[in-house]
Amino acid sequence: MNSSVMNLPLQNLAMAYVFVLLLLLLSKARGIGREKLILLATTRMTVQLTVMGFVLMFVFRHPSWWLTLLMLAVMLSFAIYNAVKRIKLPISRELRRLMAVSMSVGYLVTITIFILVILRVKPWFHPQYCIPISGMIIGNAMTGIALGANKLCSGMREKRVMIENSLMLGATPEAATREIVNDAFDSAILPTMNNMLTMGIVSLPGMMTGQILSGTFPLTAIKYQIGIMLAILGCTALTVILFVTLGYKTFFTSSQALRDVEE
C-alpha cells in the first residue's frame, strides 16, 4: 500500500466548519436554543485537540517513562472528573472515591495486559502505543461507569420501598439490590456491545480508519481494531462490575439498613 499521507491544508480544514454553521442555522431556525453549547463544544474541541497535538509531538520526540506516565495520569484524572460530573443525582464522597478506584484498577489491569502481553511493546512506555490506546480505553470506560453510576443511583432511589420491604423479609442488601446492580451493569456495557454488533458493516472505527488513511494494510488495521475493541470491552466490564458490586454497599449503614437519601 501507499505509505504517503495526504496532507490537509489549514484552509481546507477551515472549510469543514461549514458543518458547524449548518448546525447553528438549524438550531436557530427550529428554536432549539443550543447555539452557545454548539460554539463552546466546537471551540473546546478545536483548542484541546490542537494543544494535545503539540504535546504529543514533544512527547513522541522525547520518549521517557515519566512523560508517558504523566500523560496517562492526566488523562485518567480528567476522565474520572468528567465521569463524576455526568452523574445527574447527588452522590456521596465514598461513591465518588469508588468511581476513581474502579476506573484506575480497570484501566491499569487492561492496559498492562494489552501492552505487555498482547502487543509486547518495547519499551513498555512507548508513547506511540501507550497514549492513543489508553485514550480509547479510558474514554469508553468513562462513558460506561457514568452510565452505570446513573442507573445505580436512580435505581436505589426509585426502588427504595422495594429494597426496604426485601430487607424486612430477611433479604441481605446484596439480594435486595441484585436486580438494580445487574440493570446498572447491563446499561453500562450495552453501548459497547451495540457498537461491536455494527462495527465493520455500518461503521468503520476511528483507529482503523486512521491507520488505513496513513497507509497501513487494511488487514493489519483490522487486527489492531479487534484487539482494541476487546480491550475496551474488558476495561469497561471490569471497571463497571467493580463499581456496581461495591457501590451498592455505600447506600447501606454498617447495620445493613438503607441510608436516608434526598428524594
Short mmCIF file of C-alpha atoms in Angstrom, two decimals:
data_model
loop_
_atom_site.label_atom_id
_atom_site.label_comp_id
_atom_site.label_asym_id
_atom_site.label_seq_id
_atom_site.Cartn_x
_atom_site.Cartn_y
_atom_site.Cartn_z
CA MET A 1 0.00 0.00 0.00
CA ASN A 2 0.96 3.62 -0.50
CA SER A 3 2.59 4.80 2.71
CA SER A 4 2.24 8.50 1.88
CA VAL A 5 -0.28 10.50 3.87
CA MET A 6 -2.49 13.05 2.12
CA ASN A 7 -1.85 16.45 3.66
CA LEU A 8 -4.81 18.51 4.87
CA PRO A 9 -4.05 22.23 4.48
CA LEU A 10 -5.40 24.56 7.15
CA GLN A 11 -7.56 26.43 4.66
CA ASN A 12 -9.19 23.16 3.61
CA LEU A 13 -9.70 22.18 7.23
CA ALA A 14 -11.38 25.54 7.86
CA MET A 15 -13.96 24.62 5.22
CA ALA A 16 -15.13 21.76 7.44
CA TYR A 17 -16.54 24.29 9.90
CA VAL A 18 -19.37 24.80 7.43
CA PHE A 19 -20.99 21.79 9.14
CA VAL A 20 -20.95 23.71 12.43
CA LEU A 21 -22.53 26.67 10.67
CA LEU A 22 -25.23 24.36 9.32
CA LEU A 23 -25.96 23.07 12.83
CA LEU A 24 -26.12 26.62 14.19
CA LEU A 25 -28.61 27.63 11.50
CA LEU A 26 -30.78 24.59 12.18
CA SER A 27 -30.72 25.20 15.93
CA LYS A 28 -31.65 28.87 15.42
CA ALA A 29 -34.36 28.17 12.85
CA ARG A 30 -36.00 25.47 14.96
CA GLY A 31 -35.77 27.49 18.16
CA ILE A 32 -33.80 24.76 19.93
CA GLY A 33 -31.50 27.27 21.59
CA ARG A 34 -28.28 25.27 21.56
CA GLU A 35 -26.15 27.87 19.77
CA LYS A 36 -23.92 28.65 22.78
CA LEU A 37 -23.34 24.97 23.50
CA ILE A 38 -22.50 24.27 19.84
CA LEU A 39 -19.98 27.11 19.75
CA LEU A 40 -18.50 26.11 23.11
CA ALA A 41 -18.18 22.45 22.11
CA THR A 42 -16.61 23.32 18.76
CA THR A 43 -14.17 25.79 20.29
CA ARG A 44 -13.14 23.44 23.10
CA MET A 45 -12.70 20.53 20.71
CA THR A 46 -10.51 22.61 18.39
CA VAL A 47 -8.36 24.10 21.16
CA GLN A 48 -7.98 20.85 23.12
CA LEU A 49 -7.01 18.79 20.08
CA THR A 50 -4.57 21.47 18.88
CA VAL A 51 -2.89 21.66 22.28
CA MET A 52 -2.79 17.87 22.51
CA GLY A 53 -1.18 17.73 19.08
CA PHE A 54 1.73 19.91 20.20
CA VAL A 55 2.04 17.99 23.48
CA LEU A 56 2.15 14.66 21.66
CA MET A 57 4.77 15.97 19.24
CA PHE A 58 7.00 16.83 22.20
CA VAL A 59 6.37 13.52 23.97
CA PHE A 60 6.99 11.48 20.80
CA ARG A 61 10.27 13.32 20.16
CA HIS A 62 11.41 12.88 23.78
CA PRO A 63 10.12 9.44 24.81
CA SER A 64 10.57 8.67 28.51
CA TRP A 65 8.71 6.63 31.09
CA TRP A 66 7.89 9.59 33.32
CA LEU A 67 6.45 11.69 30.50
CA THR A 68 4.27 8.80 29.37
CA LEU A 69 3.07 8.13 32.92
CA LEU A 70 2.37 11.83 33.42
CA MET A 71 0.24 11.91 30.27
CA LEU A 72 -1.65 8.79 31.33
CA ALA A 73 -2.23 10.17 34.83
CA VAL A 74 -3.62 13.42 33.43
CA MET A 75 -5.90 11.55 31.01
CA LEU A 76 -7.20 9.24 33.73
CA SER A 77 -7.75 12.12 36.18
CA PHE A 78 -9.77 14.12 33.67
CA ALA A 79 -11.79 11.03 32.76
CA ILE A 80 -12.66 10.39 36.42
CA TYR A 81 -13.59 14.05 36.88
CA ASN A 82 -15.86 14.03 33.83
CA ALA A 83 -17.45 10.71 34.80
CA VAL A 84 -18.39 12.14 38.21
CA LYS A 85 -19.72 15.32 36.58
CA ARG A 86 -22.04 13.24 34.39
CA ILE A 87 -23.92 11.85 37.39
CA LYS A 88 -27.31 13.52 37.42
CA LEU A 89 -28.11 12.78 41.06
CA PRO A 90 -26.18 13.81 44.19
CA ILE A 91 -23.71 11.12 45.20
CA SER A 92 -21.67 10.57 48.34
CA ARG A 93 -17.97 11.20 48.64
CA GLU A 94 -17.49 7.47 49.20
CA LEU A 95 -19.18 6.69 45.89
CA ARG A 96 -17.01 9.25 44.08
CA ARG A 97 -13.88 7.66 45.53
CA LEU A 98 -15.12 4.26 44.43
CA MET A 99 -15.59 5.54 40.88
CA ALA A 100 -11.98 6.74 40.86
CA VAL A 101 -10.65 3.45 42.26
CA SER A 102 -12.74 1.33 39.87
CA MET A 103 -11.64 3.29 36.80
CA SER A 104 -8.00 3.22 37.87
CA VAL A 105 -7.96 -0.52 38.58
CA GLY A 106 -9.92 -1.39 35.43
CA TYR A 107 -7.63 0.69 33.25
CA LEU A 108 -4.34 -0.44 34.82
CA VAL A 109 -5.21 -4.13 34.56
CA THR A 110 -6.38 -3.79 30.94
CA ILE A 111 -3.52 -1.63 29.64
CA THR A 112 -0.91 -3.81 31.37
CA ILE A 113 -2.22 -6.97 29.72
CA PHE A 114 -2.69 -5.30 26.33
CA ILE A 115 0.69 -3.52 26.16
CA LEU A 116 2.92 -6.14 27.79
CA VAL A 117 1.24 -9.43 26.85
CA ILE A 118 -0.72 -8.85 23.64
CA LEU A 119 1.26 -6.15 21.80
CA ARG A 120 4.54 -6.77 23.68
CA VAL A 121 5.61 -3.16 23.22
CA LYS A 122 9.29 -2.47 23.88
CA PRO A 123 9.97 -0.30 25.73
CA TRP A 124 6.69 -0.58 27.60
CA PHE A 125 6.30 3.20 27.87
CA HIS A 126 6.50 3.76 24.08
CA PRO A 127 4.19 6.82 23.74
CA GLN A 128 3.15 5.97 20.17
CA TYR A 129 1.28 2.95 21.55
CA CYS A 130 0.56 3.69 25.21
CA ILE A 131 -1.05 7.11 24.85
CA PRO A 132 -3.51 6.66 21.95
CA ILE A 133 -4.55 3.18 23.07
CA SER A 134 -5.01 4.41 26.63
CA GLY A 135 -7.13 7.30 25.35
CA MET A 136 -9.57 4.96 23.65
CA ILE A 137 -9.76 2.58 26.61
CA ILE A 138 -10.14 5.31 29.24
CA GLY A 139 -12.72 7.23 27.20
CA ASN A 140 -15.00 4.23 26.83
CA ALA A 141 -14.58 3.21 30.46
CA MET A 142 -15.52 6.76 31.47
CA THR A 143 -18.76 6.55 29.50
CA GLY A 144 -19.53 3.11 30.87
CA ILE A 145 -19.06 3.95 34.53
CA ALA A 146 -21.05 7.17 34.16
CA LEU A 147 -23.97 5.20 32.69
CA GLY A 148 -23.66 2.55 35.38
CA ALA A 149 -23.49 5.09 38.19
CA ASN A 150 -26.54 6.98 36.94
CA LYS A 151 -28.52 3.76 36.65
CA LEU A 152 -27.41 2.53 40.09
CA CYS A 153 -28.21 5.80 41.85
CA SER A 154 -31.60 6.23 40.17
CA GLY A 155 -32.48 2.59 40.82
CA MET A 156 -31.63 2.83 44.51
CA ARG A 157 -33.88 5.87 44.84
CA GLU A 158 -36.78 4.71 42.69
CA LYS A 159 -36.91 1.24 44.24
CA ARG A 160 -36.28 2.29 47.80
CA VAL A 161 -39.59 0.86 49.06
CA MET A 162 -38.96 -2.48 47.35
CA ILE A 163 -35.49 -2.68 48.90
CA GLU A 164 -36.80 -1.89 52.39
CA ASN A 165 -39.55 -4.49 52.04
CA SER A 166 -37.00 -7.08 50.98
CA LEU A 167 -34.80 -6.22 53.97
CA MET A 168 -37.76 -6.57 56.35
CA LEU A 169 -38.46 -10.01 54.88
CA GLY A 170 -34.91 -11.06 55.75
CA ALA A 171 -33.08 -10.43 52.49
CA THR A 172 -29.47 -9.28 52.60
CA PRO A 173 -28.54 -5.93 50.99
CA GLU A 174 -26.86 -7.89 48.18
CA ALA A 175 -30.01 -9.89 47.45
CA ALA A 176 -32.29 -6.87 47.79
CA THR A 177 -30.30 -4.86 45.26
CA ARG A 178 -29.27 -7.63 42.85
CA GLU A 179 -31.71 -6.57 40.14
CA ILE A 180 -30.66 -2.91 40.41
CA VAL A 181 -26.96 -3.81 40.27
CA ASN A 182 -27.49 -6.08 37.26
CA ASP A 183 -29.52 -3.39 35.45
CA ALA A 184 -26.77 -0.84 36.11
CA PHE A 185 -24.11 -3.18 34.72
CA ASP A 186 -26.25 -4.01 31.69
CA SER A 187 -26.90 -0.33 30.94
CA ALA A 188 -23.19 0.46 31.16
CA ILE A 189 -21.99 -2.37 28.92
CA LEU A 190 -24.80 -2.23 26.32
CA PRO A 191 -23.45 0.71 24.23
CA THR A 192 -20.13 -1.09 23.75
CA MET A 193 -21.91 -4.27 22.74
CA ASN A 194 -24.15 -2.41 20.28
CA ASN A 195 -21.09 -0.71 18.83
CA MET A 196 -19.44 -4.10 18.30
CA LEU A 197 -22.56 -5.50 16.61
CA THR A 198 -22.46 -2.93 13.79
CA MET A 199 -18.70 -2.45 13.54
CA GLY A 200 -17.26 -3.23 10.13
CA ILE A 201 -20.62 -3.18 8.37
CA VAL A 202 -22.35 0.02 9.41
CA SER A 203 -19.28 1.87 10.66
CA LEU A 204 -15.50 1.82 10.31
CA PRO A 205 -13.93 2.71 13.69
CA GLY A 206 -11.72 5.75 14.06
CA MET A 207 -8.48 3.92 14.83
CA MET A 208 -8.87 1.56 11.88
CA THR A 209 -9.78 4.44 9.55
CA GLY A 210 -6.80 6.45 10.73
CA GLN A 211 -4.40 3.57 10.16
CA ILE A 212 -5.77 2.92 6.67
CA LEU A 213 -5.52 6.62 5.77
CA SER A 214 -1.90 6.58 6.94
CA GLY A 215 -1.12 3.70 4.57
CA THR A 216 -1.41 0.69 6.89
CA PHE A 217 -2.51 -2.55 5.20
CA PRO A 218 -6.27 -2.98 5.93
CA LEU A 219 -5.93 -6.44 7.49
CA THR A 220 -3.27 -5.14 9.87
CA ALA A 221 -5.51 -2.23 10.82
CA ILE A 222 -8.40 -4.64 11.37
CA LYS A 223 -6.34 -6.82 13.71
CA TYR A 224 -5.41 -3.79 15.79
CA GLN A 225 -9.03 -2.62 15.86
CA ILE A 226 -10.30 -6.00 17.02
CA GLY A 227 -7.70 -6.05 19.78
CA ILE A 228 -8.59 -2.52 20.85
CA MET A 229 -12.32 -3.26 20.94
CA LEU A 230 -11.75 -6.35 23.06
CA ALA A 231 -9.57 -4.29 25.42
CA ILE A 232 -12.27 -1.61 25.61
CA LEU A 233 -14.88 -4.26 26.36
CA GLY A 234 -12.70 -5.81 29.06
CA CYS A 235 -11.82 -2.49 30.70
CA THR A 236 -15.42 -1.25 30.68
CA ALA A 237 -16.70 -4.54 32.08
CA LEU A 238 -14.06 -4.71 34.82
CA THR A 239 -14.46 -1.05 35.76
CA VAL A 240 -18.25 -1.19 35.94
CA ILE A 241 -18.50 -4.54 37.73
CA LEU A 242 -16.08 -3.32 40.39
CA PHE A 243 -18.11 -0.15 40.82
CA VAL A 244 -21.63 -1.59 40.93
CA THR A 245 -20.81 -4.62 43.09
CA LEU A 246 -19.14 -2.40 45.67
CA GLY A 247 -21.13 0.77 45.05
CA TYR A 248 -24.47 -0.53 46.29
CA LYS A 249 -22.90 -1.06 49.72
CA THR A 250 -22.43 2.70 50.13
CA PHE A 251 -26.23 3.05 50.30
CA PHE A 252 -26.36 0.94 53.47
CA THR A 253 -25.23 1.53 57.02
CA SER A 254 -22.95 -0.82 58.93
CA SER A 255 -26.08 -2.44 60.39
CA GLN A 256 -27.32 -3.19 56.85
CA ALA A 257 -30.07 -0.57 56.98
CA LEU A 258 -30.78 1.60 53.96
CA ARG A 259 -29.34 5.08 54.35
CA ASP A 260 -31.53 8.15 54.03
CA VAL A 261 -31.16 9.83 50.65
CA GLU A 262 -32.51 13.06 49.25
CA GLU A 263 -35.68 12.45 47.26
#
